[in-house]
Short mmCIF file of C-alpha atoms (C1' of nucleotides) in Angstrom, two decimals:
data_model
loop_
_atom_site.label_atom_id
_atom_site.label_comp_id
_atom_site.label_asym_id
_atom_site.label_seq_id
_atom_site.Cartn_x
_atom_site.Cartn_y
_atom_site.Cartn_z
CA UNK A 1 -0.13 0.55 -0.21
CA UNK A 2 1.47 2.96 -0.82
CA UNK A 3 0.86 5.82 1.33
CA UNK A 4 0.20 9.81 0.74
CA UNK A 5 3.65 11.29 1.78
CA UNK A 6 1.47 14.17 3.92
CA UNK A 7 -1.46 12.24 4.41
CA UNK A 8 -1.44 9.55 7.37
CA UNK A 9 -2.16 10.91 10.87
CA UNK A 10 0.20 13.30 10.94
CA UNK A 11 1.97 13.07 7.75
CA UNK A 12 5.86 12.18 7.67
CA UNK A 13 6.36 12.32 12.25
CA UNK A 14 9.53 10.49 11.85
CA UNK A 15 11.34 12.98 9.65
CA UNK A 16 9.52 15.26 11.37
CA UNK A 17 11.19 13.79 14.88
CA UNK A 18 15.27 14.11 12.62
CA UNK A 19 14.57 17.23 12.25
CA UNK A 20 12.79 18.45 15.45
CA UNK A 21 16.45 16.71 17.35
CA UNK A 22 18.53 18.59 14.48
CA UNK A 23 16.96 21.20 16.02
CA UNK A 24 17.90 20.14 19.83
CA UNK A 25 21.42 19.54 19.09
CA UNK A 26 22.15 22.49 17.39
CA UNK A 27 20.07 24.93 20.25
CA UNK A 28 21.67 22.93 22.97
CA UNK A 29 23.46 19.36 22.32
CA UNK A 30 23.37 15.81 22.15
CA UNK A 31 23.74 15.83 26.25
CA UNK A 32 19.99 17.78 26.74
CA UNK A 33 18.34 16.11 23.74
CA UNK A 34 15.87 13.60 24.85
CA UNK A 35 13.28 12.14 23.05
CA UNK A 36 10.60 14.18 25.32
CA UNK A 37 12.45 17.11 23.95
CA UNK A 38 12.58 15.91 20.63
CA UNK A 39 8.25 14.72 20.32
CA UNK A 40 7.48 18.53 22.34
CA UNK A 41 9.34 20.22 19.05
CA UNK A 42 7.59 17.26 16.97
CA UNK A 43 4.21 18.89 18.71
CA UNK A 44 3.01 15.52 19.48
CA UNK A 45 3.09 13.78 22.86
CA UNK A 46 6.19 12.11 24.53
CA UNK A 47 5.34 8.15 23.84
CA UNK A 48 4.37 8.85 20.28
CA UNK A 49 8.12 8.98 19.13
CA UNK A 50 7.34 4.97 19.92
CA UNK A 51 6.28 4.13 16.74
CA UNK A 52 8.71 4.99 15.69
CA UNK A 53 11.92 4.81 17.08
CA UNK A 54 12.49 1.37 19.56
CA UNK A 55 14.09 3.42 21.83
CA UNK A 56 15.84 6.06 22.76
CA UNK A 57 20.31 5.21 20.90
CA UNK A 58 17.83 4.42 18.31
CA UNK A 59 16.91 7.33 17.30
CA UNK A 60 20.33 8.92 18.09
CA UNK A 61 21.81 5.67 15.67
CA UNK A 62 18.76 7.80 12.79
CA UNK A 63 20.67 10.92 13.05
CA UNK A 64 24.42 9.75 13.09
CA UNK A 65 23.92 7.48 10.04
CA UNK A 66 22.39 10.81 8.19
CA UNK A 67 25.00 13.58 9.15
CA UNK A 68 27.88 10.49 7.28
CA UNK A 69 25.58 10.62 4.72
CA UNK A 70 25.83 14.10 4.77
CA UNK A 71 28.87 15.01 5.07
CA UNK A 72 30.24 11.81 2.03
CA UNK A 73 28.08 14.03 -0.70
CA UNK A 74 29.63 16.87 0.62
CA UNK A 75 33.07 15.76 0.16
CA UNK A 76 31.98 13.40 -3.11
CA UNK A 77 30.75 16.81 -4.73
CA UNK A 78 33.61 18.81 -3.72
CA UNK A 79 36.50 15.55 -5.34
CA UNK A 80 34.68 16.00 -9.27
CA UNK A 81 34.96 19.44 -11.35
CA UNK A 82 38.14 20.73 -12.84
CA UNK A 83 42.20 22.01 -11.38
CA UNK A 84 44.76 19.96 -10.31
CA UNK A 85 44.50 17.17 -7.71
CA UNK A 86 46.18 19.50 -5.84
CA UNK A 87 43.43 21.95 -5.68
CA UNK A 88 40.29 18.92 -5.42
CA UNK A 89 42.26 17.88 -3.03
CA UNK A 90 42.56 21.91 -1.44
CA UNK A 91 38.56 21.60 -2.48
CA UNK A 92 37.42 19.18 -0.64
CA UNK A 93 39.32 19.55 2.95
CA UNK A 94 37.28 23.86 2.46
CA UNK A 95 34.42 21.41 2.01
CA UNK A 96 35.19 19.33 5.08
CA UNK A 97 35.72 23.31 6.86
CA UNK A 98 31.60 24.03 5.14
CA UNK A 99 30.21 20.75 6.57
CA UNK A 100 31.00 21.77 10.02
CA UNK A 101 30.51 24.65 10.02
CA UNK A 102 27.50 24.70 8.41
CA UNK A 103 26.61 21.74 10.42
CA UNK A 104 27.85 22.26 13.12
CA UNK A 105 25.72 19.60 15.38
CA UNK A 106 26.05 17.04 12.99
CA UNK A 107 29.83 17.72 12.84
CA UNK A 108 30.17 17.11 16.66
CA UNK A 109 28.01 14.30 17.07
CA UNK A 110 29.88 12.39 13.85
CA UNK A 111 32.34 12.59 16.17
CA UNK A 112 31.60 11.54 19.87
CA UNK A 113 32.92 8.98 21.88
CA UNK A 114 30.64 7.41 23.14
CA UNK A 115 29.06 6.89 19.84
CA UNK A 116 31.65 6.10 18.24
CA UNK A 117 30.65 2.07 16.48
CA UNK A 118 26.68 2.50 17.51
CA UNK A 119 25.71 2.80 14.28
CA UNK A 120 26.94 0.13 11.26
CA UNK A 121 25.37 2.29 8.32
CA UNK A 122 27.59 4.81 9.83
CA UNK A 123 31.05 3.13 9.65
CA UNK A 124 30.50 2.38 6.00
CA UNK A 125 29.92 6.48 5.47
CA UNK A 126 32.24 7.22 7.64
CA UNK A 127 34.61 4.66 4.94
CA UNK A 128 33.48 6.19 1.94
CA UNK A 129 34.01 10.30 3.33
CA UNK A 130 37.62 9.11 4.23
CA UNK A 131 37.62 7.06 0.51
CA UNK A 132 37.12 10.94 -1.26
CA UNK A 133 40.28 12.05 1.00
CA UNK A 134 42.84 9.22 0.24
CA UNK A 135 41.78 9.14 -3.46
CA UNK A 136 42.48 12.74 -3.68
CA UNK A 137 46.04 12.24 -2.28
CA UNK A 138 46.42 9.25 -4.62
CA UNK A 139 45.43 11.25 -7.48
CA UNK A 140 48.60 14.24 -6.23
CA UNK A 141 51.06 11.35 -6.25
CA UNK A 142 49.81 9.86 -9.06
CA UNK A 143 51.07 13.33 -11.38
CA UNK A 144 52.90 14.15 -8.84
CA UNK A 145 52.49 17.30 -7.28
CA UNK A 146 52.60 15.64 -4.16
CA UNK A 147 55.67 12.60 -3.06
CA UNK A 148 55.20 10.89 0.27
CA UNK A 149 53.09 8.23 1.24
CA UNK A 150 49.71 8.04 1.15
CA UNK A 151 47.76 6.98 4.58
CA UNK A 152 50.83 9.75 6.12
CA UNK A 153 49.41 12.48 3.40
CA UNK A 154 46.21 11.94 3.66
CA UNK A 155 45.79 11.78 8.01
CA UNK A 156 48.05 14.98 7.83
CA UNK A 157 45.29 16.46 4.93
CA UNK A 158 42.81 15.45 7.38
CA UNK A 159 44.55 15.96 11.22
CA UNK A 160 44.63 19.92 9.60
CA UNK A 161 40.96 20.66 8.47
CA UNK A 162 39.38 18.69 11.31
CA UNK A 163 41.56 20.20 13.59
CA UNK A 164 40.35 23.91 12.19
CA UNK A 165 37.16 22.85 11.80
CA UNK A 166 36.86 21.70 15.43
CA UNK A 167 38.93 25.23 16.70
CA UNK A 168 37.00 26.31 14.77
CA UNK A 169 33.50 25.09 16.13
CA UNK A 170 34.44 25.06 20.12
CA UNK A 171 37.37 25.97 20.50
CA UNK A 172 39.07 30.15 20.99
CA UNK A 173 38.73 30.62 17.68
CA UNK A 174 34.67 30.47 18.20
CA UNK A 175 35.59 33.91 20.32
CA UNK A 176 38.23 35.79 17.08
CA UNK A 177 35.90 35.12 14.66
CA UNK A 178 32.82 36.37 12.16
CA UNK A 179 31.04 33.34 10.58
CA UNK A 180 31.07 32.68 6.98
CA UNK A 181 34.80 35.76 4.94
CA UNK A 182 36.93 34.83 7.49
CA UNK A 183 36.40 30.96 8.57
CA UNK A 184 37.11 30.19 4.81
CA UNK A 185 40.10 32.45 4.24
CA UNK A 186 41.24 30.99 6.92
CA UNK A 187 40.89 27.52 5.15
CA UNK A 188 42.44 28.76 2.24
CA UNK A 189 45.65 29.54 4.01
CA UNK A 190 45.22 26.26 6.12
CA UNK A 191 45.17 24.38 2.92
CA UNK A 192 48.01 25.96 1.45
CA UNK A 193 49.94 25.76 3.65
CA UNK A 194 49.77 21.77 3.70
CA UNK A 195 50.59 22.19 0.22
CA UNK A 196 53.66 23.22 0.64
CA UNK A 197 54.32 20.63 2.97
CA UNK A 198 52.72 18.02 -0.02
CA UNK A 199 55.25 19.11 -2.38
CA UNK A 200 59.02 19.20 -0.77
CA UNK A 201 61.25 20.99 -2.38
CA UNK A 202 59.16 22.79 -5.33
CA UNK A 203 58.07 20.91 -7.87
CA UNK B 1 45.08 28.18 61.16
CA UNK B 2 47.35 26.36 59.22
CA UNK B 3 45.67 22.62 59.09
CA UNK B 4 47.19 19.11 58.46
CA UNK B 5 47.91 18.12 54.73
CA UNK B 6 45.81 14.46 55.52
CA UNK B 7 43.64 15.78 58.38
CA UNK B 8 40.67 17.15 58.74
CA UNK B 9 38.10 14.19 59.11
CA UNK B 10 38.24 12.88 56.00
CA UNK B 11 41.60 14.63 54.91
CA UNK B 12 41.60 16.51 51.35
CA UNK B 13 37.81 15.68 50.27
CA UNK B 14 38.23 18.52 48.13
CA UNK B 15 41.13 17.09 46.31
CA UNK B 16 39.25 13.89 46.29
CA UNK B 17 36.46 14.29 45.12
CA UNK B 18 38.85 16.10 41.79
CA UNK B 19 40.79 13.11 41.63
CA UNK B 20 37.41 10.82 41.53
CA UNK B 21 35.74 12.99 39.32
CA UNK B 22 38.23 13.10 36.25
CA UNK B 23 38.25 8.90 37.25
CA UNK B 24 34.13 8.91 36.69
CA UNK B 25 34.76 11.54 32.95
CA UNK B 26 37.81 9.22 32.30
CA UNK B 27 35.39 6.26 32.18
CA UNK B 28 32.35 7.56 30.80
CA UNK B 29 32.40 11.26 29.88
CA UNK B 30 31.15 14.57 30.82
CA UNK B 31 27.38 13.52 29.82
CA UNK B 32 27.46 11.01 33.29
CA UNK B 33 29.56 12.41 35.62
CA UNK B 34 26.96 13.83 38.47
CA UNK B 35 27.30 14.23 42.10
CA UNK B 36 26.94 11.97 43.46
CA UNK B 37 28.49 9.92 41.70
CA UNK B 38 31.66 11.32 42.58
CA UNK B 39 30.71 11.70 46.12
CA UNK B 40 30.19 8.26 45.92
CA UNK B 41 33.17 7.42 44.18
CA UNK B 42 35.64 9.67 46.53
CA UNK B 43 34.19 7.32 49.33
CA UNK B 44 32.06 9.85 50.74
CA UNK B 45 27.84 11.09 51.15
CA UNK B 46 26.83 12.92 48.29
CA UNK B 47 25.47 16.01 50.14
CA UNK B 48 29.90 15.60 51.46
CA UNK B 49 30.88 17.69 47.94
CA UNK B 50 28.83 21.28 49.33
CA UNK B 51 30.86 21.55 51.50
CA UNK B 52 33.92 21.71 48.96
CA UNK B 53 31.50 23.18 45.65
CA UNK B 54 29.63 25.82 45.67
CA UNK B 55 26.68 22.69 43.53
CA UNK B 56 28.10 20.61 40.03
CA UNK B 57 29.16 23.81 37.54
CA UNK B 58 31.39 24.63 40.03
CA UNK B 59 33.02 21.35 40.14
CA UNK B 60 32.86 21.37 36.46
CA UNK B 61 35.00 24.35 36.33
CA UNK B 62 37.34 23.00 38.95
CA UNK B 63 38.21 21.01 36.47
CA UNK B 64 38.89 22.36 33.24
CA UNK B 65 40.50 24.77 35.50
CA UNK B 66 43.07 21.67 36.23
CA UNK B 67 43.21 21.01 33.32
CA UNK B 68 44.98 23.60 31.03
CA UNK B 69 46.62 24.30 33.13
CA UNK B 70 48.39 20.78 33.24
CA UNK B 71 48.36 21.86 29.42
CA UNK B 72 50.11 25.11 29.55
CA UNK B 73 52.83 23.89 31.63
CA UNK B 74 53.31 20.60 28.95
CA UNK B 75 53.39 22.78 26.28
CA UNK B 76 55.97 25.26 28.22
CA UNK B 77 58.17 21.94 29.18
CA UNK B 78 58.23 20.68 25.76
CA UNK B 79 58.79 24.14 24.67
CA UNK B 80 62.31 24.77 26.12
CA UNK B 81 65.34 22.80 25.68
CA UNK B 82 68.10 22.74 22.50
CA UNK B 83 67.31 21.84 18.92
CA UNK B 84 66.38 24.63 16.21
CA UNK B 85 63.42 26.27 16.55
CA UNK B 86 61.07 24.34 14.24
CA UNK B 87 62.81 20.99 15.76
CA UNK B 88 61.03 23.03 19.24
CA UNK B 89 58.13 23.45 17.41
CA UNK B 90 57.90 20.09 16.58
CA UNK B 91 58.64 19.01 19.75
CA UNK B 92 55.51 22.04 20.95
CA UNK B 93 52.94 19.66 18.88
CA UNK B 94 53.87 15.62 20.39
CA UNK B 95 53.16 17.25 22.97
CA UNK B 96 50.29 18.31 22.57
CA UNK B 97 48.72 15.61 21.02
CA UNK B 98 50.75 13.89 23.77
CA UNK B 99 48.71 15.24 25.83
CA UNK B 100 45.59 14.30 25.07
CA UNK B 101 46.35 10.60 24.30
CA UNK B 102 47.02 10.32 28.23
CA UNK B 103 44.70 12.86 29.48
CA UNK B 104 41.51 12.55 26.91
CA UNK B 105 39.55 13.02 29.62
CA UNK B 106 40.89 15.75 29.80
CA UNK B 107 41.77 17.22 26.87
CA UNK B 108 37.68 15.70 26.01
CA UNK B 109 36.99 18.73 28.52
CA UNK B 110 38.97 21.74 27.43
CA UNK B 111 36.75 21.29 24.46
CA UNK B 112 33.59 20.99 24.96
CA UNK B 113 31.50 24.46 23.31
CA UNK B 114 29.42 24.27 26.41
CA UNK B 115 32.08 24.94 29.09
CA UNK B 116 33.36 28.19 26.85
CA UNK B 117 33.63 31.01 28.84
CA UNK B 118 32.80 29.07 32.53
CA UNK B 119 35.79 29.78 34.17
CA UNK B 120 38.20 33.04 33.68
CA UNK B 121 41.21 31.09 35.35
CA UNK B 122 40.38 28.72 32.21
CA UNK B 123 40.41 31.56 29.69
CA UNK B 124 43.78 32.23 30.80
CA UNK B 125 45.63 29.48 30.75
CA UNK B 126 44.48 28.74 27.44
CA UNK B 127 46.09 31.89 26.20
CA UNK B 128 49.22 31.08 27.95
CA UNK B 129 49.05 27.46 26.11
CA UNK B 130 48.71 29.39 22.90
CA UNK B 131 51.19 32.17 23.27
CA UNK B 132 54.11 29.51 23.97
CA UNK B 133 52.59 28.13 20.37
CA UNK B 134 52.66 30.96 19.24
CA UNK B 135 56.44 32.29 20.13
CA UNK B 136 57.43 29.56 19.10
CA UNK B 137 56.66 30.72 15.03
CA UNK B 138 57.83 33.74 15.56
CA UNK B 139 61.18 32.26 16.58
CA UNK B 140 60.80 30.63 13.60
CA UNK B 141 60.20 33.57 11.43
CA UNK B 142 63.11 35.35 13.34
CA UNK B 143 65.40 32.65 12.35
CA UNK B 144 64.48 32.75 9.08
CA UNK B 145 63.62 28.28 9.75
CA UNK B 146 59.82 29.87 8.13
CA UNK B 147 58.06 32.97 6.36
CA UNK B 148 54.70 33.86 6.94
CA UNK B 149 52.30 35.39 9.08
CA UNK B 150 52.97 34.20 12.28
CA UNK B 151 49.05 34.25 12.64
CA UNK B 152 48.49 31.73 10.04
CA UNK B 153 51.14 29.81 11.23
CA UNK B 154 50.23 29.68 14.34
CA UNK B 155 46.87 28.48 13.41
CA UNK B 156 47.11 25.74 10.78
CA UNK B 157 49.87 24.18 13.10
CA UNK B 158 47.53 23.83 15.90
CA UNK B 159 44.75 23.14 13.46
CA UNK B 160 46.96 19.96 12.49
CA UNK B 161 48.00 18.68 16.22
CA UNK B 162 44.53 19.08 17.40
CA UNK B 163 42.93 17.88 14.54
CA UNK B 164 45.54 15.05 14.76
CA UNK B 165 45.21 13.83 18.71
CA UNK B 166 41.41 14.63 18.44
CA UNK B 167 41.03 12.52 15.65
CA UNK B 168 42.91 9.40 17.96
CA UNK B 169 40.70 10.08 20.91
CA UNK B 170 37.47 10.34 19.25
CA UNK B 171 37.75 9.39 15.19
CA UNK B 172 38.32 6.37 13.04
CA UNK B 173 41.91 6.99 13.65
CA UNK B 174 41.26 4.95 17.02
CA UNK B 175 40.07 1.61 15.00
CA UNK B 176 43.47 1.32 13.47
CA UNK B 177 45.80 2.66 16.10
CA UNK B 178 48.12 0.15 18.68
CA UNK B 179 48.53 3.42 21.32
CA UNK B 180 51.94 4.50 22.29
CA UNK B 181 54.70 4.46 19.52
CA UNK B 182 52.75 4.81 15.92
CA UNK B 183 50.98 7.48 17.78
CA UNK B 184 54.01 8.79 18.51
CA UNK B 185 54.94 8.09 14.86
CA UNK B 186 51.76 9.60 12.91
CA UNK B 187 53.17 12.90 14.58
CA UNK B 188 56.07 12.70 13.79
CA UNK B 189 55.34 12.54 10.07
CA UNK B 190 52.21 15.05 10.73
CA UNK B 191 54.49 17.49 12.50
CA UNK B 192 57.40 16.72 9.31
CA UNK B 193 55.25 17.56 6.70
CA UNK B 194 53.75 20.26 8.23
CA UNK B 195 57.78 21.70 8.32
CA UNK B 196 58.35 21.82 4.96
CA UNK B 197 54.65 23.61 4.44
CA UNK B 198 56.52 25.84 6.88
CA UNK B 199 59.41 26.69 4.50
CA UNK B 200 58.50 27.18 0.75
CA UNK B 201 61.09 27.32 -1.97
CA UNK B 202 63.68 25.06 0.34
CA UNK B 203 65.99 26.79 2.61
"C1'" DT C 1 -22.43 3.59 -2.71
"C1'" DG C 2 -22.64 1.54 2.09
"C1'" DT C 3 -21.02 -0.31 6.07
"C1'" DA C 4 -17.89 -3.99 8.97
"C1'" DC C 5 -13.73 -4.68 10.08
"C1'" DA C 6 -8.45 -4.59 10.52
"C1'" DT C 7 -4.81 -1.76 11.31
"C1'" DC C 8 -1.76 1.32 13.31
"C1'" DA C 9 -0.28 6.34 14.69
"C1'" DG C 10 -1.23 9.17 18.48
"C1'" DT C 11 -3.41 10.51 23.54
"C1'" DG C 12 -1.76 10.59 28.62
"C1'" DA C 13 -1.41 7.96 32.50
"C1'" DA C 14 1.37 5.50 34.90
"C1'" DC C 15 6.01 3.33 37.23
"C1'" DG C 16 10.62 3.90 38.25
"C1'" DC C 17 14.95 5.81 38.39
"C1'" DG C 18 19.05 8.88 38.98
"C1'" DC C 19 19.14 13.70 39.79
"C1'" DG C 20 20.86 18.14 42.19
"C1'" DT C 21 19.25 20.48 46.45
"C1'" DT C 22 18.35 21.34 50.67
"C1'" DC C 23 17.92 20.57 55.40
"C1'" DA C 24 18.56 19.41 60.71
"C1'" DC C 25 21.41 16.74 62.59
"C1'" DT C 26 26.30 14.77 64.81
"C1'" DG C 27 30.26 14.17 65.93
"C1'" DA C 28 35.17 15.05 65.66
"C1'" DT C 29 38.54 19.27 65.54
"C1'" DG C 30 40.48 23.25 66.60
"C1'" DT C 31 40.72 27.76 70.46
"C1'" DA C 32 39.82 29.53 75.20
"C1'" DC C 33 40.37 30.46 79.29
"C1'" DT D 1 46.36 19.81 82.18
"C1'" DG D 2 40.76 20.24 81.99
"C1'" DT D 3 36.58 21.80 80.96
"C1'" DA D 4 33.30 25.04 77.86
"C1'" DC D 5 32.50 26.27 73.74
"C1'" DA D 6 32.52 27.20 68.51
"C1'" DT D 7 33.33 25.49 64.24
"C1'" DC D 8 33.11 22.92 60.23
"C1'" DA D 9 32.78 18.52 57.07
"C1'" DG D 10 29.85 14.89 56.58
"C1'" DT D 11 25.56 11.75 57.14
"C1'" DG D 12 21.33 10.89 56.11
"C1'" DA D 13 16.27 11.43 54.56
"C1'" DA D 14 13.95 14.72 51.94
"C1'" DC D 15 11.67 17.16 47.81
"C1'" DG D 16 10.88 18.39 44.13
"C1'" DC D 17 12.11 17.34 38.67
"C1'" DG D 18 12.57 15.63 34.02
"C1'" DC D 19 13.64 11.60 32.10
"C1'" DG D 20 12.80 6.38 29.34
"C1'" DT D 21 9.41 3.41 28.64
"C1'" DT D 22 4.70 0.35 29.11
"C1'" DC D 23 0.06 0.37 28.73
"C1'" DA D 24 -4.56 0.58 27.41
"C1'" DC D 25 -6.80 3.18 25.53
"C1'" DT D 26 -9.17 6.66 20.68
"C1'" DG D 27 -9.46 7.76 16.74
"C1'" DA D 28 -8.57 7.79 11.81
"C1'" DT D 29 -7.65 5.74 7.39
"C1'" DG D 30 -7.56 2.22 4.63
"C1'" DT D 31 -9.82 -2.77 2.78
"C1'" DA D 32 -13.63 -6.54 2.08
"C1'" DC D 33 -17.86 -7.32 0.09
#
DNA sequence: TGTACATCAGTGAACGCGCGTTCACTGATGTAC
DNA sequence: TGTACATCAGTGAACGCGCGTTCACTGATGTAC
């Protein structure tokens, strides 16, 4: 039986709950995310979510899955397009930082230690995201735009953008920072220093 | 009146509570840190902590203060000693990563967004830690071991080690990682790539 | 088209839980004389 | 040295709270005939 997209009682409570959950996450963080609060936001009784999620953990798992998928898609999109391999790599890094800034709660969620290994799908998407990076680094190596070990270089690149992202979100940088342009220029600065490091003794 | 260091009722409940709190933090994370649990660990009734901390927030604030102080000390220690300025800078980076790995709960605590600006003392210590890094970068610039803008270079360096640290602690790297040696060699790899990036067109 | 029925999304009361915090207390430690 | 007193760290009962989860229910939607 095909169910009309808007048509059953609430319509699409599941989606509404996830949306509300992301909202709570953005405003108050994971710690304050409760099923009851999410239900409240969705305008529904506190027991209603149990028709869509087995328990609270299932809701959180769904959030994590969705988050990793979004991240992997962002990186993939940035990886395509014109330019040198090194430029593409730089774009991937920029996309990583942008994703974090535009989706702070989601980004933080993905790296909460207590959620690690909670969901196999997330693991897959995480791998996919890393694969995009690794691929781009290998392309640089193949085209002689970088030299070294692909794993070490990937790790350095990842560390740098991940560090920048988390410092921007949660660190002291937050204070000294107008959002948008400034973080973009920081990202460019950082990735260009990094690019030089990828190609010792000028290419 | 001088109070003997071990001598009043419990002895030094305040210290014991902080220790217990760090223990809980390491085992279960900030989310599960409750005054009652801390009191339990310290072997004391749940109301006892109120003689040493005004409320739960005060306990957490004390933890954050202690954490930042420790970090600043670690970095200062690493900054002194022999070697080129670039080597010193590398050592600071290594110390940063080591601190995170050896004190995971503390390190995470320092960057919890909801605790930001909670304690002025922590802000000072945080500044002190950053000052160590900035100083080292400036030394590199002065001795022509690096070229560029000190702020951008500091930020890149910080981002890189911070990213590596958080990926090691909370990220996918955790799985593929034997502790100790491997993280050290990763840190060395990462900082050496970075060092090259600091000195474009080989010096 | 109508009617009887099945399905199932959402409701609201209820449960037990651990929490932060308050309070009157107890009893050990230190002080004045 | 002894005695009366003040201080104050720690106790245990009690409070109100929001939480996750369960349950019997209601009522709208879809289905069979």
